[in-house]
XYZ file of C-alpha atoms in Angstrom:
368
model
C 0.000 0.000 0.000
C 1.338 3.396 -0.951
C 1.743 5.920 1.858
C 1.059 9.662 1.475
C 4.818 10.238 1.512
C 5.344 7.715 -1.299
C 2.578 9.316 -3.363
C 4.069 12.785 -2.839
C 7.548 11.607 -3.866
C 6.095 9.892 -6.953
C 4.283 13.085 -7.983
C 7.443 15.153 -7.559
C 9.461 12.702 -9.643
C 6.786 12.797 -12.355
C 6.838 16.593 -12.428
C 10.635 16.606 -12.696
C 10.474 14.174 -15.604
C 8.029 16.355 -17.538
C 9.639 18.808 -20.023
C 9.393 22.479 -19.140
C 7.369 24.486 -21.601
C 7.462 28.228 -22.181
C 3.794 29.179 -22.160
C 4.460 32.742 -23.281
C 7.207 33.689 -25.712
C 8.463 36.778 -27.502
C 10.283 36.643 -30.837
C 12.941 39.325 -31.441
C 15.777 40.116 -33.865
C 19.479 40.414 -33.057
C 18.989 43.942 -31.689
C 16.157 42.845 -29.413
C 13.479 44.478 -31.592
C 10.203 42.498 -31.527
C 9.312 40.675 -34.754
C 5.598 40.743 -35.634
C 3.561 38.119 -37.481
C 5.927 35.170 -37.027
C 4.243 31.885 -37.974
C 4.622 29.183 -35.324
C 3.954 25.551 -36.263
C 4.472 22.072 -34.831
C 6.989 19.480 -36.017
C 4.150 18.000 -38.111
C 3.573 21.324 -39.852
C 0.345 22.088 -37.998
C -0.514 25.720 -37.329
C -0.194 26.875 -33.700
C -0.445 30.661 -33.875
C 1.152 33.870 -35.152
C 2.923 36.442 -32.980
C 1.303 39.843 -32.454
C 2.745 43.231 -33.469
C 5.103 43.149 -30.472
C 6.354 39.637 -31.202
C 4.370 37.980 -28.398
C 2.712 34.576 -28.441
C 0.666 33.689 -25.367
C 1.163 29.932 -25.518
C 2.859 27.202 -27.525
C 0.446 24.653 -26.074
C 1.798 21.234 -25.162
C 4.413 21.204 -27.930
C 7.999 20.393 -26.981
C 9.494 21.595 -30.284
C 8.280 24.429 -32.494
C 9.131 25.949 -35.885
C 9.170 29.695 -36.543
C 9.181 31.552 -39.864
C 8.696 35.103 -41.096
C 9.254 36.731 -44.487
C 12.409 38.675 -43.519
C 14.136 36.102 -41.305
C 15.691 32.641 -41.419
C 13.314 29.903 -40.254
C 14.156 28.344 -36.892
C 13.400 25.026 -35.218
C 13.786 25.122 -31.433
C 13.038 22.908 -28.439
C 10.746 24.725 -26.032
C 12.934 23.630 -23.107
C 15.859 25.548 -24.705
C 14.019 28.886 -24.758
C 15.694 31.239 -22.265
C 13.548 33.769 -20.411
C 10.749 33.233 -22.936
C 12.719 34.950 -25.729
C 13.538 33.576 -29.173
C 15.935 35.399 -31.518
C 15.635 35.050 -35.294
C 18.495 35.852 -37.660
C 17.942 38.112 -40.657
C 17.686 36.211 -43.923
C 20.477 38.081 -45.693
C 18.173 38.730 -48.634
C 19.645 41.432 -50.871
C 17.749 43.444 -53.471
C 19.593 44.121 -56.746
C 20.367 47.716 -57.665
C 18.563 49.386 -60.550
C 19.846 52.058 -62.889
C 17.280 54.720 -63.736
C 16.833 55.148 -67.492
C 14.462 57.364 -69.518
C 11.933 54.633 -70.355
C 8.180 54.380 -69.845
C 8.015 51.263 -67.659
C 9.691 49.963 -64.553
C 9.982 46.180 -64.767
C 9.962 44.365 -61.449
C 10.081 40.615 -61.031
C 8.570 39.394 -57.773
C 8.801 35.883 -56.399
C 5.867 34.820 -54.267
C 4.535 31.881 -52.292
C 1.083 31.392 -50.867
C 0.529 28.729 -48.188
C -2.662 27.577 -46.463
C -2.029 25.786 -43.140
C -4.432 24.494 -40.512
C -4.587 21.860 -37.768
C -3.917 19.162 -40.375
C -0.788 20.907 -41.670
C -0.330 22.493 -45.131
C -3.468 22.264 -47.279
C -2.592 24.389 -50.318
C 0.612 25.761 -51.844
C 1.070 28.233 -54.666
C 4.397 29.780 -55.695
C 5.953 31.399 -58.726
C 7.206 34.502 -60.473
C 5.247 37.630 -61.377
C 6.319 39.954 -64.194
C 5.276 43.434 -63.068
C 5.308 46.547 -65.218
C 4.860 49.853 -63.421
C 3.700 52.624 -65.751
C 5.626 55.616 -64.408
C 3.296 58.241 -65.903
C 0.017 56.539 -64.940
C 1.351 55.083 -61.651
C -0.315 51.765 -62.437
C 0.926 48.165 -62.300
C 0.102 45.451 -64.818
C 1.251 41.925 -64.125
C 1.531 38.375 -65.441
C 1.809 35.417 -63.060
C 3.729 32.197 -63.770
C 3.141 29.694 -60.989
C 2.942 26.175 -59.627
C -0.045 25.295 -57.426
C -0.810 22.062 -55.595
C -3.190 21.017 -52.830
C -3.621 18.187 -50.366
C -6.703 17.112 -52.327
C -8.702 18.079 -55.380
C -11.371 19.570 -53.124
C -8.929 22.012 -51.503
C -7.399 22.989 -54.838
C -10.798 23.728 -56.361
C -11.929 25.652 -53.286
C -8.785 27.715 -52.822
C -7.881 28.282 -56.478
C -11.163 30.151 -56.936
C -9.896 32.910 -54.605
C -6.166 32.710 -55.304
C -6.285 35.646 -57.723
C -6.784 38.137 -54.900
C -3.686 36.806 -53.133
C -1.682 36.895 -56.372
C -2.640 40.565 -56.590
C -1.141 41.215 -53.161
C 2.074 39.480 -54.268
C 2.590 41.966 -57.125
C 4.646 45.131 -57.003
C 2.565 47.556 -54.885
C 1.351 50.663 -56.684
C 1.632 52.480 -53.362
C 3.584 51.561 -50.228
C 1.786 51.021 -46.932
C 3.916 53.798 -45.462
C 2.320 56.220 -47.942
C -1.111 54.796 -47.107
C -0.479 55.346 -43.399
C 0.408 58.975 -44.042
C -2.772 59.403 -46.083
C -4.860 57.898 -43.275
C -3.097 60.212 -40.835
C -4.066 63.230 -42.948
C -7.680 61.987 -43.024
C -7.613 61.752 -39.244
C -8.493 58.053 -38.999
C -5.130 57.092 -37.467
C -2.309 58.758 -35.550
C 1.442 58.260 -35.969
C 3.311 58.803 -32.693
C 7.100 58.951 -32.404
C 8.372 56.183 -30.101
C 12.107 56.802 -30.565
C 14.801 54.788 -32.389
C 13.114 55.437 -35.739
C 9.834 53.839 -34.610
C 6.344 55.283 -34.900
C 3.245 53.779 -33.297
C 0.215 53.426 -35.568
C -3.054 53.773 -33.655
C -6.663 54.810 -34.056
C -8.956 56.196 -31.343
C -9.457 52.707 -29.904
C -6.144 50.856 -29.852
C -2.659 50.399 -31.300
C -2.670 48.977 -34.835
C 1.012 48.568 -35.677
C 4.436 50.132 -36.138
C 6.508 51.996 -38.683
C 10.227 51.420 -38.212
C 12.821 53.355 -40.192
C 16.331 51.942 -39.813
C 18.554 54.862 -40.825
C 21.706 52.726 -40.750
C 20.344 49.907 -42.909
C 18.218 52.362 -44.908
C 15.038 50.315 -44.730
C 11.510 51.104 -43.623
C 9.170 48.432 -42.265
C 5.436 48.804 -41.769
C 3.472 46.356 -39.588
C -0.263 46.960 -39.652
C -3.379 45.152 -38.386
C -5.684 45.742 -41.327
C -8.712 43.778 -40.083
C -8.877 45.614 -36.749
C -8.635 49.007 -38.481
C -11.383 48.142 -40.975
C -13.618 46.777 -38.232
C -13.283 49.987 -36.215
C -14.126 52.119 -39.273
C -17.159 49.942 -40.023
C -18.404 50.184 -36.432
C -17.988 53.957 -36.440
C -20.076 54.269 -39.602
C -22.792 52.049 -38.115
C -22.716 54.028 -34.873
C -23.276 57.288 -36.761
C -26.175 55.782 -38.736
C -27.751 54.382 -35.562
C -27.445 57.754 -33.824
C -29.243 59.509 -36.711
C -32.105 57.016 -36.438
C -32.162 57.132 -32.636
C -31.342 53.426 -32.386
C -29.041 51.563 -30.005
C -25.671 50.782 -31.536
C -24.318 47.242 -31.115
C -20.670 47.002 -32.270
C -19.578 44.215 -34.596
C -16.698 41.928 -33.755
C -14.295 40.598 -36.363
C -16.006 37.790 -38.259
C -15.608 34.415 -36.597
C -14.374 32.878 -39.836
C -11.624 35.506 -40.243
C -10.085 36.678 -36.998
C -7.046 38.620 -38.210
C -5.563 40.148 -41.367
C -2.137 41.744 -40.998
C 0.344 43.456 -43.313
C 4.154 43.466 -43.139
C 6.044 45.445 -45.797
C 9.670 46.486 -46.291
C 11.111 49.220 -48.551
C 14.614 50.552 -48.977
C 15.102 54.277 -48.367
C 17.679 56.947 -49.007
C 19.638 58.673 -46.225
C 16.693 60.888 -45.236
C 13.981 58.206 -45.399
C 12.559 58.704 -48.895
C 11.693 55.742 -51.116
C 10.436 55.115 -54.643
C 8.442 52.347 -56.310
C 11.636 50.497 -57.247
C 12.669 50.409 -53.565
C 10.136 47.674 -52.752
C 11.895 44.777 -51.009
C 9.353 42.316 -49.580
C 5.886 41.941 -48.097
C 3.796 39.489 -46.128
C 0.019 39.178 -45.877
C -1.176 36.986 -42.997
C -4.813 35.943 -42.703
C -5.886 33.913 -39.667
C -9.378 32.455 -39.578
C -11.419 29.769 -37.895
C -13.169 26.857 -39.569
C -16.918 27.248 -39.161
C -17.693 23.706 -37.952
C -14.545 22.446 -36.206
C -13.546 25.777 -34.671
C -9.858 25.116 -35.402
C -7.725 27.991 -36.664
C -6.141 28.207 -40.092
C -3.528 30.491 -41.637
C -3.198 31.858 -45.157
C 0.148 33.546 -45.731
C 1.385 35.275 -48.871
C 5.052 36.265 -49.004
C 6.514 38.310 -51.859
C 10.094 39.334 -52.701
C 11.449 41.653 -55.400
C 14.120 39.730 -57.329
C 14.875 41.852 -60.401
C 14.467 45.445 -61.574
C 14.972 47.225 -64.913
C 13.620 50.227 -66.787
C 12.181 48.993 -70.090
C 9.782 49.904 -72.890
C 6.546 48.108 -73.795
C 8.190 45.947 -76.462
C 10.826 44.729 -74.002
C 8.169 43.990 -71.387
C 6.185 41.920 -73.889
C 9.306 39.887 -74.665
C 10.083 39.459 -70.969
C 6.648 37.985 -70.304
C 7.029 35.646 -73.271
C 10.442 34.441 -72.068
C 9.015 33.570 -68.649
C 6.075 31.540 -69.955
C 7.372 28.164 -68.830
C 5.845 25.382 -66.743
C 7.337 25.497 -63.263
C 8.121 22.607 -60.948
C 9.084 22.445 -57.312
C 12.797 21.857 -58.010
C 12.996 25.003 -60.171
C 11.303 27.017 -57.430
C 13.775 25.751 -54.799
C 16.716 26.662 -57.073
C 15.230 30.102 -57.671
C 14.970 30.668 -53.915
C 18.598 29.676 -53.357
C 19.944 31.842 -56.188
C 18.023 34.875 -54.921
C 18.745 34.176 -51.211
C 15.051 33.954 -50.391
C 14.553 32.405 -46.943
C 13.031 28.938 -47.312
C 9.872 27.775 -45.622
C 10.279 25.959 -42.316
C 11.578 22.440 -43.139
C 8.520 20.704 -41.673
C 6.159 22.805 -43.790
C 8.193 22.215 -46.964
C 8.333 18.471 -46.271
C 4.561 18.235 -45.982
C 4.100 20.316 -49.135
C 6.533 18.100 -51.052
C 4.460 15.038 -50.127
C 1.249 16.247 -51.717
C 3.138 17.751 -54.662
C 4.752 14.345 -55.345
C 1.399 12.614 -54.884
C -0.340 14.991 -57.296
C 2.450 14.780 -59.900
C 2.458 10.959 -59.797
C -1.271 10.906 -60.547
C -0.886 13.047 -63.658
């Protein structure tokens, strides 16, 4: 018969044998600056969560090892027990944008490489990646684009479902006609947001309700990063409009919450700048769109993430752009995409995510 002392000792030994888990973590760069919108997954490629604008994640659950990835940094696999003081540091990817020589021509050609991944509690569901030929009309300030891509899904159902909406994500992966920094300044002038100096080149983006993101200008590296919670901003604007309409009709206003099926949409965008912080269209470096939602029936969360990188720039005329698009009209495969990433120093996906994607790509290709 076990005594109370024996039971107590057994419980203590069991607790000592259990791995320690960091329930709350913060992801930062080498300077200690928080990294927003870092995707955290399990060793099986299942989605756990994404960090907030200050790099925080409330819990990693019961996982003993996690994977982290973000558009501007090298992916990292780390044992939770090895996390010191709840902090995880990611190294910069070393991605380098080629220089462009300004010439008196009508169009700015920009090649962007993009990848679009859908991940939920079952791991990666859909993958789309490729190259976009962008032509920015300097006079009209408009972008036209042609996408060359590879897309695969875990099943025919997911490919049919997701491919029907993939065009809107391809559009985000193009060269932006206007940077989010410029959009923030426009919203500031309209009075819907405020930009407050926080020191060290950082500005806090906020509306009348809460903080929405950051602008960070690194004068030494000559880059500007914008992190912005788009869904929260839009929801606040929508509620304000409804409140004003309700007040005119003398009705009680009931605020909306973010739709249950889409809980968060965030933007991360990087541009190069000159010594005083100015940037042009051809200074676009990279961007990331992160959409987190919840499946209607199961209640489990999913993530859609679109990452885009500028890989080539040139000033060309319309004839040259037409030829460029023709030259790039080739069928892509996963090996060519991996080589393209290595040549252009684009940070790879987390190994566990890529492994799962490779499995359903191989399965799909073998059935063709």
